[in-house]
Every structure is written in C-alpha cells, then in structure tokens.
Short mmCIF file of C-alpha atoms in Angstrom, two decimals:
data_model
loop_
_atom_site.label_atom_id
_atom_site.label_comp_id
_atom_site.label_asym_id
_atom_site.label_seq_id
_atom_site.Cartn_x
_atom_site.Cartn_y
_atom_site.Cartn_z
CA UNK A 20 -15.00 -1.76 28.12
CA UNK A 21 -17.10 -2.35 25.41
CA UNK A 22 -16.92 -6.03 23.68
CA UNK A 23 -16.03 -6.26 19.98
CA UNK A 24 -19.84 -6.62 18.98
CA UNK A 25 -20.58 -2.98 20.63
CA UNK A 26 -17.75 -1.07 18.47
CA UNK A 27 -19.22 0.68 15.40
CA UNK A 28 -18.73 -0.77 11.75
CA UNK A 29 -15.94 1.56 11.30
CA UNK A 30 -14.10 0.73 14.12
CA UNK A 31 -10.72 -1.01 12.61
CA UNK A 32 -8.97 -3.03 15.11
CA UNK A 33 -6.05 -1.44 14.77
CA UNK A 34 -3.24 -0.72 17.12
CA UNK A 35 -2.60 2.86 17.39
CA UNK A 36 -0.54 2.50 20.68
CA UNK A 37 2.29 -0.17 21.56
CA UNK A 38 5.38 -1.36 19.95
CA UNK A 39 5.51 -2.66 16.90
CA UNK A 40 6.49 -6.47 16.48
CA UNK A 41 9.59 -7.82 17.97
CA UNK A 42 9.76 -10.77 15.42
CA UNK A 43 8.45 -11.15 11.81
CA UNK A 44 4.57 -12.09 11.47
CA UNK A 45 4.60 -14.16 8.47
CA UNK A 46 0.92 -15.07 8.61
CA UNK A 47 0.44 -11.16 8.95
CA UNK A 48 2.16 -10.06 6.29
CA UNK A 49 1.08 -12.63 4.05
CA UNK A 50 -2.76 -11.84 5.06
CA UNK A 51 -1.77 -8.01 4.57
CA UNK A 52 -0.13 -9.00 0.51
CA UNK A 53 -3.06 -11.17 -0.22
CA UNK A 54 -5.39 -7.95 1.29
CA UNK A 55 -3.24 -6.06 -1.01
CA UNK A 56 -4.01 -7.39 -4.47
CA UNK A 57 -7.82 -7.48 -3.81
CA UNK A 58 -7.54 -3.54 -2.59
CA UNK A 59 -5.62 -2.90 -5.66
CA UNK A 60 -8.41 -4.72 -7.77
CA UNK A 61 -11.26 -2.26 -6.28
CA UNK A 62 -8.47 0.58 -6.95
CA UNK A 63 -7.16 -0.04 -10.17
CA UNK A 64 -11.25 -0.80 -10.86
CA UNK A 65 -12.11 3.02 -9.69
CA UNK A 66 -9.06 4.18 -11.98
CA UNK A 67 -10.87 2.44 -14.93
CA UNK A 68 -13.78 4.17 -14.57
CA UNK A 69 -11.74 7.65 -14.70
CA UNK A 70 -11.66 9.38 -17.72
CA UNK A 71 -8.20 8.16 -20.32
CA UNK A 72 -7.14 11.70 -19.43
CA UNK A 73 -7.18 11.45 -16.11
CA UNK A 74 -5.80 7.19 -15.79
CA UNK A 75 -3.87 7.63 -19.38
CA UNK A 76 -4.89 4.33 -19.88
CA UNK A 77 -6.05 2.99 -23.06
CA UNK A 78 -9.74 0.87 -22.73
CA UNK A 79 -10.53 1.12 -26.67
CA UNK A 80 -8.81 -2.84 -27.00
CA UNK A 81 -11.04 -4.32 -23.43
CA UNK A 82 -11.74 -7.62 -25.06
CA UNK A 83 -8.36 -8.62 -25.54
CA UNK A 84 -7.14 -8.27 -21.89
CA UNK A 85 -4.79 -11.16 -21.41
CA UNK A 86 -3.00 -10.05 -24.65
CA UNK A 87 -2.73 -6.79 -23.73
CA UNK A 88 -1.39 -7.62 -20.12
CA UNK A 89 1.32 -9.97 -21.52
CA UNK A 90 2.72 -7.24 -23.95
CA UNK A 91 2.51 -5.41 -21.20
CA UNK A 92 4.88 -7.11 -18.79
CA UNK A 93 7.18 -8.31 -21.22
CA UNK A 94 8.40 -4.71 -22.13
CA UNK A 95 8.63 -2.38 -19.61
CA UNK A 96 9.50 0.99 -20.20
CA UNK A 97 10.30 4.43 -18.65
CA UNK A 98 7.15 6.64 -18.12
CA UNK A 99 6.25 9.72 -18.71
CA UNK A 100 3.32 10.08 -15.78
CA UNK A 101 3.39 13.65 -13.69
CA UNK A 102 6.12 14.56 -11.69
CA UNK A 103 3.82 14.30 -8.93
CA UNK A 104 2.70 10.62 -9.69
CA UNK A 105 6.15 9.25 -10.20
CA UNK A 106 8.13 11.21 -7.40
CA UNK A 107 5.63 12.21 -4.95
CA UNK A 108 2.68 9.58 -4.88
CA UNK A 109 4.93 6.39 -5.61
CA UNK A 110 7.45 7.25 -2.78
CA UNK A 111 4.57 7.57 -0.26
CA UNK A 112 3.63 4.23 -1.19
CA UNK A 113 6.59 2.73 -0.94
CA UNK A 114 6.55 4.38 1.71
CA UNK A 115 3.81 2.82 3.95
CA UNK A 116 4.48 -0.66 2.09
CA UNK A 117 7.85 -0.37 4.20
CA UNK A 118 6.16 0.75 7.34
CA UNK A 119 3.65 -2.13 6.98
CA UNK A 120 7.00 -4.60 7.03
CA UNK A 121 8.29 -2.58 10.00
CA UNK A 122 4.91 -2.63 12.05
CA UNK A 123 4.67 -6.53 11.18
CA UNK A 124 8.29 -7.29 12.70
CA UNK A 125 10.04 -6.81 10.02
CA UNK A 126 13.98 -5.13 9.81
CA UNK A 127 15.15 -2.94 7.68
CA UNK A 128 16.25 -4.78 4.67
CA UNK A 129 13.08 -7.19 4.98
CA UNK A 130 10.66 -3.90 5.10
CA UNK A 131 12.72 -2.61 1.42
CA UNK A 132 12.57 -6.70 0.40
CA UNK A 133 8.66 -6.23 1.43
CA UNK A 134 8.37 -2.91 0.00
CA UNK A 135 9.94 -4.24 -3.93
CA UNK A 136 7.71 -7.23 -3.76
CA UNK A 137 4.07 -5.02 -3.55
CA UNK A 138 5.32 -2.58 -5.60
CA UNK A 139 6.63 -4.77 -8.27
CA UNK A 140 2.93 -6.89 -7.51
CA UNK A 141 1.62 -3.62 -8.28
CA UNK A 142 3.23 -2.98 -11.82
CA UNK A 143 3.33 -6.96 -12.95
CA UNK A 144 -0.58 -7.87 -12.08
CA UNK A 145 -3.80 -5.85 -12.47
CA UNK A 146 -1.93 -2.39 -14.05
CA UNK A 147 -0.27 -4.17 -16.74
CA UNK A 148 -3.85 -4.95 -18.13
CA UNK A 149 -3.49 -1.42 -18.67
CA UNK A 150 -0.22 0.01 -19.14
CA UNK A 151 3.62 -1.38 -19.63
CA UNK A 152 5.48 -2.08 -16.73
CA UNK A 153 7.03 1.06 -15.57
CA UNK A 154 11.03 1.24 -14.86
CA UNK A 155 10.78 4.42 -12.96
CA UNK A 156 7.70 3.01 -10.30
CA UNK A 157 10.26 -0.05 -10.12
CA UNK A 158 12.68 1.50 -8.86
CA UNK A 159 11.60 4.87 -7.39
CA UNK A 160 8.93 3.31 -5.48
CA UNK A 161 10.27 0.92 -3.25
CA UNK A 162 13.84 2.81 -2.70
CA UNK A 163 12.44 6.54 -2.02
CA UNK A 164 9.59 4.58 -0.45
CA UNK A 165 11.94 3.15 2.19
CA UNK A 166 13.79 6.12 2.66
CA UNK A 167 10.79 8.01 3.79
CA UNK A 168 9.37 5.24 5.60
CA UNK A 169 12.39 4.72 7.54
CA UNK A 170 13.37 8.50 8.15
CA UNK A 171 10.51 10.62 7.89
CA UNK A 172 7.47 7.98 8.76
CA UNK A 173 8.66 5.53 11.41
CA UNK A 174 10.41 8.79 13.86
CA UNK A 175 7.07 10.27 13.49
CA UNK A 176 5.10 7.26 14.31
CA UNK A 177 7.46 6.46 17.25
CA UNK A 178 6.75 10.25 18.64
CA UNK A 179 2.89 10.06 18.32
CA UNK A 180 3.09 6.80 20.13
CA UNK A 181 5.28 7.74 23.38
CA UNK A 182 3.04 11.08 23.86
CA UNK A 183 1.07 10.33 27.09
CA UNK A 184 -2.52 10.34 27.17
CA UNK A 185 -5.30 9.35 24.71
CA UNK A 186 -4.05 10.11 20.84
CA UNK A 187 -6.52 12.49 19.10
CA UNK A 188 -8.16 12.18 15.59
CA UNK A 189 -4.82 14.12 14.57
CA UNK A 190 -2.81 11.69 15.46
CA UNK A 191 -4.85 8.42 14.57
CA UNK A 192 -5.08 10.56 11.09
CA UNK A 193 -1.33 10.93 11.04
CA UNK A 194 -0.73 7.05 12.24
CA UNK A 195 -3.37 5.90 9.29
CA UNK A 196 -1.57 8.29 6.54
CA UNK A 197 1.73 6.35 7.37
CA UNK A 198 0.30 2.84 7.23
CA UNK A 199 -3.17 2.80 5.62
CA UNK A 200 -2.62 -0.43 4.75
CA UNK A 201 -2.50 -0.99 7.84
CA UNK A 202 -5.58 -0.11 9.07
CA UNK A 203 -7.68 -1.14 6.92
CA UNK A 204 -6.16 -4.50 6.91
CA UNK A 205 -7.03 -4.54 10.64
CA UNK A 206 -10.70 -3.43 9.88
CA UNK A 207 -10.82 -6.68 6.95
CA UNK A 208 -9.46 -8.53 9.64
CA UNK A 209 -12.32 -7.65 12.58
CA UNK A 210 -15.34 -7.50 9.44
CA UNK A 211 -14.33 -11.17 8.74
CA UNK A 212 -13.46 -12.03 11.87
CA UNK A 213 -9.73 -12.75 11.36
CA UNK A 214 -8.18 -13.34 14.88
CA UNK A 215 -4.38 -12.77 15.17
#
C-alpha cells in the first residue's frame, strides 16, 4: 500500500467506507466548525467578487464594514432571495451540516443542534457584513436540512457503503455531495498534517 507521502495532492483522507462514529468526536467537530468559518471566508470572498445582481449584496458602503455588520445582525428580516436559494440550496446545506454531526458520532438531535449552530454561524458572522440576518435561512436551513439529511442523505450513504467491492467515482461523488464538508475537512486535515 502506498504510504501517505505517495498519495497525490488531491487525495483527501477521507473515509468513504466504514461506520460512522459510535460516540461524539468533539475535537472533530470542533476542527470541522473552526474549518467551517475559514471555508465560508474564501466563499463568501468569491460571492463578493460576483456581480450585486448575481450576490444582491450591496458593496457601495465597504469602508464602513463593522457598522454595516452590526445593523446587520441586530435586525433580521425575512428575504426575498430565489425560491431556489432559500428552499433548495439552504436545505442541502443543512443538509450535509447534519450529516457532518452524524458521521462525527453525533445523534439525531445533536446533528439538528449541530446543524442550527453553522447555519446560524453562517447568517451572524461574515454574511451579515453584507446582508441582514435572514429569518427564513434560520429556520429553513437547519430544519429541512435535517430532514433531508436524516431521510434522504444518511439511507443513501448507508446503501453506497454496504455495496461490496471497491466504490466507483459515482459513488465517492455521491458520498462527497452528502458531506462535502466532510471531505474536504479530511483533505485540510492530511495538507496540514492533522492526525485524528
């Protein structure tokens, strides 16, 4: 078998086969939150950059920042993204924010717990330099999120991992869909050399 050194850079570390953890991993999960907020940073960085129609956000006041971001949080309102954003793109990241609980040990009422907290770190830190805190991603987000995650994600992960035989990029694609952060927490992990 080929030692860690030998794998290719984009080789992530990450366990596409076995069960997932029979008793919370604290350190995990807070190395996976902390991973979180400096993904989101590069994200919410690359959303910036996209045009005010596209992001909806408005960069004409930049200087003022800290201002902005406490007006922000201190009156959140309903919004009035896409269909699509609020009801199809939040729940799928609720989604694998519950998943990510589950795979770290996590029951079912810790995985929703773990699925409010990074959505609601989502909407209270680097978007509200942007936007007002949004009621709807609040809510929609973390319960749809789990429902998925629980119903529609974890039975599929659970049937990708009993099929016999090596998984194929189909599956590993499917596995990475339902907990991206996931995997490329477990690539941070092996590019800094974060052991378990």
């Amino acid at each position: 078998p080929a030692s860690d050194a030998d794998l290719p850079w984009y080789h992530t570390g990450y366990a596409w086969r076995g069960p997932v953890a029979d008793a919370p991993d604290w350190r995990g999960l807070r190395r996976d939150t902390g991973y979180f907020l400096g993904y989101q940073a590069v994200i919410l960085g690359v959303v910036y950059l996209m045009p005010a129609s596209v992001s909806k956000w408005d960069k004409s006041e930049a200087g003022n920042a800290f201002e902005r971001w406490r007006e922000n949080v201190s009156r959140p309102e309903w919004d009035d993204d896409a269909t699509w954003i609020n009801y199809v793109l939040h729940p799928y990241w609720g989604a694998t924010y519950y998943v990510r609980g589950r795979e770290r040990g996590l029951d079912k009422g810790q995985s929703f717990l773990f699925s409010v907290t990074l959505s609601t770190l989502f909407e209270y830190t680097l978007e509200a330099l942007f936007e007002p805190v949004s009621l709807n991603d609040l809510i929609v987000t973390p319960v749809a999120g789990s429902l998925l995650g629980e119903y529609v994600f974890a039975p599929l992960r659970a049937h990708i991992r009993a099929k016999p035989g090596d998984l194929d990029w189909t599956d590993k694609t499917l596995l990475a869909l339902t907990d991206p952060l996931g995997v490329v927490s477990a690539w941070t992990d092996r590019t800094f050399g974060v052991v378990s």
